[in-house]
Short mmCIF file of N, CA, C and O in Angstrom, two decimals:
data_model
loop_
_atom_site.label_atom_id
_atom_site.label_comp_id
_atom_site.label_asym_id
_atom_site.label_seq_id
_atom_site.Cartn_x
_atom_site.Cartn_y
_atom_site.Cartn_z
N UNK K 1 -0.48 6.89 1.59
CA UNK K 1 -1.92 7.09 1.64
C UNK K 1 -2.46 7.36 0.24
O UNK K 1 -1.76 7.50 -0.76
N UNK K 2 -3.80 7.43 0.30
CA UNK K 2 -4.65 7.53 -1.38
C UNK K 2 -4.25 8.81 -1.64
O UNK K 2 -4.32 9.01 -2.85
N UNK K 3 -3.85 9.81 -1.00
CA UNK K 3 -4.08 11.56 -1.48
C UNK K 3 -2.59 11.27 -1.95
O UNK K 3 -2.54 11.19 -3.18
N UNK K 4 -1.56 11.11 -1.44
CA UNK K 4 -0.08 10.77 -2.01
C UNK K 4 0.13 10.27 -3.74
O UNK K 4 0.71 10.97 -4.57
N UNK K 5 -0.50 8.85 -4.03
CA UNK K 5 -0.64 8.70 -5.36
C UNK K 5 -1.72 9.68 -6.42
O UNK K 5 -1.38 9.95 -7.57
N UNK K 6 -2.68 10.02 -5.99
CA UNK K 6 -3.88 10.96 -6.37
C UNK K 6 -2.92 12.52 -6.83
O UNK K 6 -2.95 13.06 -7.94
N UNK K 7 -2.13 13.00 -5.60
CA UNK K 7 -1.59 13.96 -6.05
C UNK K 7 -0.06 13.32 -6.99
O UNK K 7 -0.72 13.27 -8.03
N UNK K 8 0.83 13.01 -7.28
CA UNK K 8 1.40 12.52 -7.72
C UNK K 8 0.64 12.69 -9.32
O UNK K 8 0.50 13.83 -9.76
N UNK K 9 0.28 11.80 -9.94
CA UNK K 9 -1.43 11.64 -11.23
C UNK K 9 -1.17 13.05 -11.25
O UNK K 9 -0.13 13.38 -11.82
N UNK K 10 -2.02 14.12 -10.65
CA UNK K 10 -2.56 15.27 -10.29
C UNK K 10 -1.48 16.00 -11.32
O UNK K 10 -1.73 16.34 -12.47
N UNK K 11 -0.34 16.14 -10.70
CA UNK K 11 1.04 16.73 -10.56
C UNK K 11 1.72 16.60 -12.13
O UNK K 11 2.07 17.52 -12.87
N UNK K 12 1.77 14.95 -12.38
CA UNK K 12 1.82 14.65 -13.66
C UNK K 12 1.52 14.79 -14.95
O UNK K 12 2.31 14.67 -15.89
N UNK K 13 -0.34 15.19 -15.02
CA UNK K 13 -1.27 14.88 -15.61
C UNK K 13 -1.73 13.47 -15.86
O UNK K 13 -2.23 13.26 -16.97
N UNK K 14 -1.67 12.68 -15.19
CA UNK K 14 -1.71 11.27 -15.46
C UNK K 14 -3.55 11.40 -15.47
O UNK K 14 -4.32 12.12 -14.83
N UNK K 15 -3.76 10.36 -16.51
CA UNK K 15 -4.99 10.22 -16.14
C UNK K 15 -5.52 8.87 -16.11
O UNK K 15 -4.58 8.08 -16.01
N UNK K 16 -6.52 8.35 -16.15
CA UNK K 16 -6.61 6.47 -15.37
C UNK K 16 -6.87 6.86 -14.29
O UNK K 16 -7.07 7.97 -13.81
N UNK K 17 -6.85 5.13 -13.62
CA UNK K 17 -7.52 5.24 -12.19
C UNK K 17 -5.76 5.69 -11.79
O UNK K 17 -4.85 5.82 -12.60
N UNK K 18 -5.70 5.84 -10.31
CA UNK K 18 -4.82 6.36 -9.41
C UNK K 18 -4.89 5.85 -8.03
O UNK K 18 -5.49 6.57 -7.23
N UNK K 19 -4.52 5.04 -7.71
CA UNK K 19 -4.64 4.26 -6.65
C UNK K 19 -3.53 3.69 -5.30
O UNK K 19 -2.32 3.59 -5.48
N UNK K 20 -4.04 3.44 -4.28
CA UNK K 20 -2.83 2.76 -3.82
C UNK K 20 -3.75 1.34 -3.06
O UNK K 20 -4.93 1.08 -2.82
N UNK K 21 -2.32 0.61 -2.85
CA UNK K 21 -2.52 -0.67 -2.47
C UNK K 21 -1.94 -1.21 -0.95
O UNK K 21 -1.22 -0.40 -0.37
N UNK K 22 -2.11 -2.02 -0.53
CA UNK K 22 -1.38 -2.42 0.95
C UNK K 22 -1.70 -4.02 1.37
O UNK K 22 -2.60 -4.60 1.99
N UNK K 23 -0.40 -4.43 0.65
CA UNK K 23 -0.17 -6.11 1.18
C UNK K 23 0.62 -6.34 1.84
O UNK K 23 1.13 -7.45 1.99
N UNK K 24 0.89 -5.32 2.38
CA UNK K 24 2.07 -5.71 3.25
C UNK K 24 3.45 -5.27 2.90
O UNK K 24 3.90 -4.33 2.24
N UNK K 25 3.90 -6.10 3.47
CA UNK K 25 5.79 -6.77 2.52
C UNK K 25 5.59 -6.25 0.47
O UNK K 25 6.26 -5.43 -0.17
N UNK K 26 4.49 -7.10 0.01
CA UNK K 26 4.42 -7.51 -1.37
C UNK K 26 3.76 -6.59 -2.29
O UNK K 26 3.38 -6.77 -3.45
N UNK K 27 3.70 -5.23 -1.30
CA UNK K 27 2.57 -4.00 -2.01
C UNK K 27 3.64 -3.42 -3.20
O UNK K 27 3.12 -2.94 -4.21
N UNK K 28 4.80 -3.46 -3.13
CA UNK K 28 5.32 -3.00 -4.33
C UNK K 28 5.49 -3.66 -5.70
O UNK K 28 5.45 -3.13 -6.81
N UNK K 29 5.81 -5.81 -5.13
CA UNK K 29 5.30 -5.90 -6.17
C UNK K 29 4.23 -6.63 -6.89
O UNK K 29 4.39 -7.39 -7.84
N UNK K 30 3.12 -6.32 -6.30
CA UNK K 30 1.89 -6.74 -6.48
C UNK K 30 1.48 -5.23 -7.38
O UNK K 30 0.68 -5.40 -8.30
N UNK K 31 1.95 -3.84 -7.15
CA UNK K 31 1.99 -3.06 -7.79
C UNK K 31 1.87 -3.14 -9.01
O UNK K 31 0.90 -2.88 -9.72
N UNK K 32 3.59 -3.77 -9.46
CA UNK K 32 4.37 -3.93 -10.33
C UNK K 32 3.75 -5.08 -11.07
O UNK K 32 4.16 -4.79 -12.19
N UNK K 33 2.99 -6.27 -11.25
CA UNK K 33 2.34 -6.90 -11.45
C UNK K 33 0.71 -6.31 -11.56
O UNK K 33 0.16 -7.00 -12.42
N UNK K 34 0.05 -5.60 -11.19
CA UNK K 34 -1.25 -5.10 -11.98
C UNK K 34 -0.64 -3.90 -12.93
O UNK K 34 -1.44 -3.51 -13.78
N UNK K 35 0.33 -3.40 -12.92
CA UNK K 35 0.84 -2.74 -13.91
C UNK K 35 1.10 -3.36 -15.23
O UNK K 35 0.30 -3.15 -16.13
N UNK K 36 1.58 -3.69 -15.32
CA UNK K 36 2.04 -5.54 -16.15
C UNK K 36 0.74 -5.81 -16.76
O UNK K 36 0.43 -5.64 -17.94
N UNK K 37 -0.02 -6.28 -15.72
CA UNK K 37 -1.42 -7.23 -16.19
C UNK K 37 -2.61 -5.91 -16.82
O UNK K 37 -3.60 -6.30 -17.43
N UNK K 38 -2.47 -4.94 -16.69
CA UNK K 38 -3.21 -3.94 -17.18
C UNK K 38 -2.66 -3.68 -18.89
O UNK K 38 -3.49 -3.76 -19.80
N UNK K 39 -1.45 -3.41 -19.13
CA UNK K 39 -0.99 -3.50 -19.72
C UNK K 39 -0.76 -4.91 -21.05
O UNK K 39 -0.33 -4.75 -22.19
N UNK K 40 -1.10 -5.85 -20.58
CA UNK K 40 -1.11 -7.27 -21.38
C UNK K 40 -2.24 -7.63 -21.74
O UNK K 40 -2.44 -8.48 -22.62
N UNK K 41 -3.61 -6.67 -20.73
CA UNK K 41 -4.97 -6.78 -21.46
C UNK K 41 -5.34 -5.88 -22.07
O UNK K 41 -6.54 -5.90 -22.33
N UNK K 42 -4.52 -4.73 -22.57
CA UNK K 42 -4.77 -4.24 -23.23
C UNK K 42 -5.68 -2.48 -22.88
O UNK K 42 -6.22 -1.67 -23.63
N UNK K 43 -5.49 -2.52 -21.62
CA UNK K 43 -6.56 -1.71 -21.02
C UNK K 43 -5.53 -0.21 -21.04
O UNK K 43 -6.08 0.89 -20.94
N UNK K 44 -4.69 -0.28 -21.13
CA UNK K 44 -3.60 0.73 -21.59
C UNK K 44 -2.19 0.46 -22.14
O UNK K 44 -1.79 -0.65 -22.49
N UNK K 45 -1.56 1.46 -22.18
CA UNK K 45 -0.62 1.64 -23.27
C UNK K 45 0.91 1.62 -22.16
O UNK K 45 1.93 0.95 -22.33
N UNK K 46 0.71 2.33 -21.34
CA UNK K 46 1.45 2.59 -19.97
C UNK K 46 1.37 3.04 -18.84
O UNK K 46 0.56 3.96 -18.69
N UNK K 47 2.17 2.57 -17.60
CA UNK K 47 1.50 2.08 -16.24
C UNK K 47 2.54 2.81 -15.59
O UNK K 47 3.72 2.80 -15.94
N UNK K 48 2.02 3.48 -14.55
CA UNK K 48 3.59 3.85 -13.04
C UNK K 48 3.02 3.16 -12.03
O UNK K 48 1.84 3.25 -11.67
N UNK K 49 3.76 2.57 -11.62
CA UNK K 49 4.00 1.79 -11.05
C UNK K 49 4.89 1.94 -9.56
O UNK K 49 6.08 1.97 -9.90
N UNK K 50 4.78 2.04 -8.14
CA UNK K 50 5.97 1.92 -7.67
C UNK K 50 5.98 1.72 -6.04
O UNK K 50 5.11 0.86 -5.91
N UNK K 51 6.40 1.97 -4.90
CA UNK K 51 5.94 1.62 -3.35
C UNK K 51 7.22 1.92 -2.30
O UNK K 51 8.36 1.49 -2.46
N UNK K 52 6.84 2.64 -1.35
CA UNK K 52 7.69 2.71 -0.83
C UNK K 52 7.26 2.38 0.90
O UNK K 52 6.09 2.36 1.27
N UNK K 53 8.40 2.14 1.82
CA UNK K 53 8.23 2.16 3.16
C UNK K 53 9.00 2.72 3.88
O UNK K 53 10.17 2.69 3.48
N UNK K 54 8.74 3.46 5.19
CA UNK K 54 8.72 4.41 5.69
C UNK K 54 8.98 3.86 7.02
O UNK K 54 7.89 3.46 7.45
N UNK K 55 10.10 3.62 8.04
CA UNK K 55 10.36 3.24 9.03
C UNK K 55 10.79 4.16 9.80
O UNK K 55 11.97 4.03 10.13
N UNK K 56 10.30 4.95 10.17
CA UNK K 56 11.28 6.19 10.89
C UNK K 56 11.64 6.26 12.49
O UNK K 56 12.66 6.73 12.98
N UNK K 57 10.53 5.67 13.16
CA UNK K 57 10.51 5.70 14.66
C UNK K 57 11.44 4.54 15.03
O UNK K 57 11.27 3.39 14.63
N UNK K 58 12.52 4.98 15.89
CA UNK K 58 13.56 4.12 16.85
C UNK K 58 12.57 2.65 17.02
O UNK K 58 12.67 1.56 16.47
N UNK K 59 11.75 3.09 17.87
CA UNK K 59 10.79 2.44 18.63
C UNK K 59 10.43 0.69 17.83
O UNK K 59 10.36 -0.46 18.25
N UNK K 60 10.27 1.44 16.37
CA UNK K 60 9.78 0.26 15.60
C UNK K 60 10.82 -0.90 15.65
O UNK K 60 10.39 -1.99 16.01
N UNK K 61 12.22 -0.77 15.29
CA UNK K 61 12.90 -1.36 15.74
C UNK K 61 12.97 -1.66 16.67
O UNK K 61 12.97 -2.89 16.64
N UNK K 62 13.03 -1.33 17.60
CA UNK K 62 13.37 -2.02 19.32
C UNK K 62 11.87 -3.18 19.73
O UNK K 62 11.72 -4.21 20.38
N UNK K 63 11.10 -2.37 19.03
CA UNK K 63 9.79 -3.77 18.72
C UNK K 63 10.18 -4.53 18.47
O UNK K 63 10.51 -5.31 19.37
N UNK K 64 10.45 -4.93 16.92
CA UNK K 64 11.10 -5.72 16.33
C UNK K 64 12.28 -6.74 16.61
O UNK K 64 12.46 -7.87 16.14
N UNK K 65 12.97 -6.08 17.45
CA UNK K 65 13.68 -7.14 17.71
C UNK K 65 13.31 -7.60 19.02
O UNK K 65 13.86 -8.70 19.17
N UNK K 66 12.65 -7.30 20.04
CA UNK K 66 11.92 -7.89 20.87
C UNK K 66 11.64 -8.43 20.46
O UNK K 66 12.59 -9.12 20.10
N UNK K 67 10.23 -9.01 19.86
CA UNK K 67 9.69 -9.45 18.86
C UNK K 67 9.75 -10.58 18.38
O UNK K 67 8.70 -11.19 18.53
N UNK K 68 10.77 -11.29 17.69
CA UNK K 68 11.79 -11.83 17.14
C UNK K 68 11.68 -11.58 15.67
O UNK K 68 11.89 -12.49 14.87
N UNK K 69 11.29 -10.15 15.22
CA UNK K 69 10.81 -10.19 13.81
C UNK K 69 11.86 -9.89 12.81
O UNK K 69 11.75 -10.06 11.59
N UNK K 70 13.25 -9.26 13.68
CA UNK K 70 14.44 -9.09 12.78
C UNK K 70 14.77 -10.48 12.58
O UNK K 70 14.29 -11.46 13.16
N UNK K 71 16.10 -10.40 11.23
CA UNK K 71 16.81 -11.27 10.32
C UNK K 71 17.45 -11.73 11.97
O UNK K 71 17.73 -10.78 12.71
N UNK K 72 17.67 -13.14 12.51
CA UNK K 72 18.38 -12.88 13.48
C UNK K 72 20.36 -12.45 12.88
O UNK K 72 21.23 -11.88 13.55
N UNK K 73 20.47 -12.97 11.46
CA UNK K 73 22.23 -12.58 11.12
C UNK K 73 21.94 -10.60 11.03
O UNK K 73 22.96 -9.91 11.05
N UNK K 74 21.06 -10.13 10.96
CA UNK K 74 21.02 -8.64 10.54
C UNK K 74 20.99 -8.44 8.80
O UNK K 74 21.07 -7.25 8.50
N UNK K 75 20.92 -9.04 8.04
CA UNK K 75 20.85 -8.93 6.58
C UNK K 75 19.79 -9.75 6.04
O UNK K 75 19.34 -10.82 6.43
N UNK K 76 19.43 -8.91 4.92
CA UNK K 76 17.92 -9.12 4.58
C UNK K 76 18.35 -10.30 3.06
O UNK K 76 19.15 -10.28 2.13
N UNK K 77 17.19 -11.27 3.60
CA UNK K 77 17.04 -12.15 2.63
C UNK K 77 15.62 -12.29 1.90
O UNK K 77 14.92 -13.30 1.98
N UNK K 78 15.30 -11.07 1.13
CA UNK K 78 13.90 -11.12 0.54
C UNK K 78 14.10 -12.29 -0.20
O UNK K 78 15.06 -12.47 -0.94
N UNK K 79 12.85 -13.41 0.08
CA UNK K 79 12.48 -14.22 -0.91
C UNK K 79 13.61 -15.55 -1.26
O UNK K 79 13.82 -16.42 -2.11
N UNK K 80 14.07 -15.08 -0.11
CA UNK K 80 15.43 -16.55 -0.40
C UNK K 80 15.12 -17.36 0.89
O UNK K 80 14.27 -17.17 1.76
N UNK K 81 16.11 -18.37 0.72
CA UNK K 81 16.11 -19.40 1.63
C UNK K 81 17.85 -18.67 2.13
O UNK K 81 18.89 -18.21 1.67
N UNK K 82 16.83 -19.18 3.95
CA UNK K 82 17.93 -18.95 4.73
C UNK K 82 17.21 -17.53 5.50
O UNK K 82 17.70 -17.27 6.59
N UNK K 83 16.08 -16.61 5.00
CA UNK K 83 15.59 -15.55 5.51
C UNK K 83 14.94 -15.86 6.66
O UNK K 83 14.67 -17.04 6.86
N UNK K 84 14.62 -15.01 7.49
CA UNK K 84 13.80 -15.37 8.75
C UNK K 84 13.39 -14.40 9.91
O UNK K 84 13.11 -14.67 11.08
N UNK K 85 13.44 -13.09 9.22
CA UNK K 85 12.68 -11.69 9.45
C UNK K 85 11.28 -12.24 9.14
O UNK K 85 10.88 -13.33 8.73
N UNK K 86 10.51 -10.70 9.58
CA UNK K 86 9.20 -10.68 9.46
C UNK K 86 8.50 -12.07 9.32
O UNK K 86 8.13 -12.62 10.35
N UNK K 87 8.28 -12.78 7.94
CA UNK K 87 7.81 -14.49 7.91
C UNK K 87 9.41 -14.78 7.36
O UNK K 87 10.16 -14.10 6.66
N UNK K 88 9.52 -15.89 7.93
CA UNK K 88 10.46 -16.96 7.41
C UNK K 88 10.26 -16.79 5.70
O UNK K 88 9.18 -16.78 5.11
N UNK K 89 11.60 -16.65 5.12
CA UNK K 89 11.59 -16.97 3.26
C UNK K 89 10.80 -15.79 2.63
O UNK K 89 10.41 -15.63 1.47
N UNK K 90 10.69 -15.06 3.69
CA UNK K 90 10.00 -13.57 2.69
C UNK K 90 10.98 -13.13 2.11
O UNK K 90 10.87 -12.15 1.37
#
């Protein structure tokens, strides 16, 4: 959530904007990429950058594979061929 990165900044002294993002799958590195691009225009000096996910409930799983949203082999193929969790080739 926004209060999570806000306090984080807070905690640090960071100062800049402080933000969070949500694309999904790609929020970490779409992150990691306006970090980058902030940085290459010049708009600062240095960026944190980072994302995490949080699966905790049984439940979500047993969705999921109802679903058909698990890997059907069980191993994750971010971004390769041969993946076929969540979207196909994520």
């Amino acid at each position: 959530t926004f209060s999570t990165a806000n306090r984080i900044s807070y905690f640090f002294n960071f100062t800049g904007p402080s933000f969070t993002l949500d694309t999904a799958c790609s929020s970490s590195l779409y992150a990691i990429h306006l970090a980058c691009e902030s940085i290459r225009h010049g708009e600062c000096t240095l960026a944190v950058a980072g994302g995490t996910n949080l699966s905790l409930h049984p439940a979500k799983y047993a969705t999921l594979c109802a679903t058909g949203f698990m890997a059907s082999d069980g191993l994750c193929h971010s971004f390769s061929e041969g993946g076929d969790g969540y979207v196909p080739g994520e």
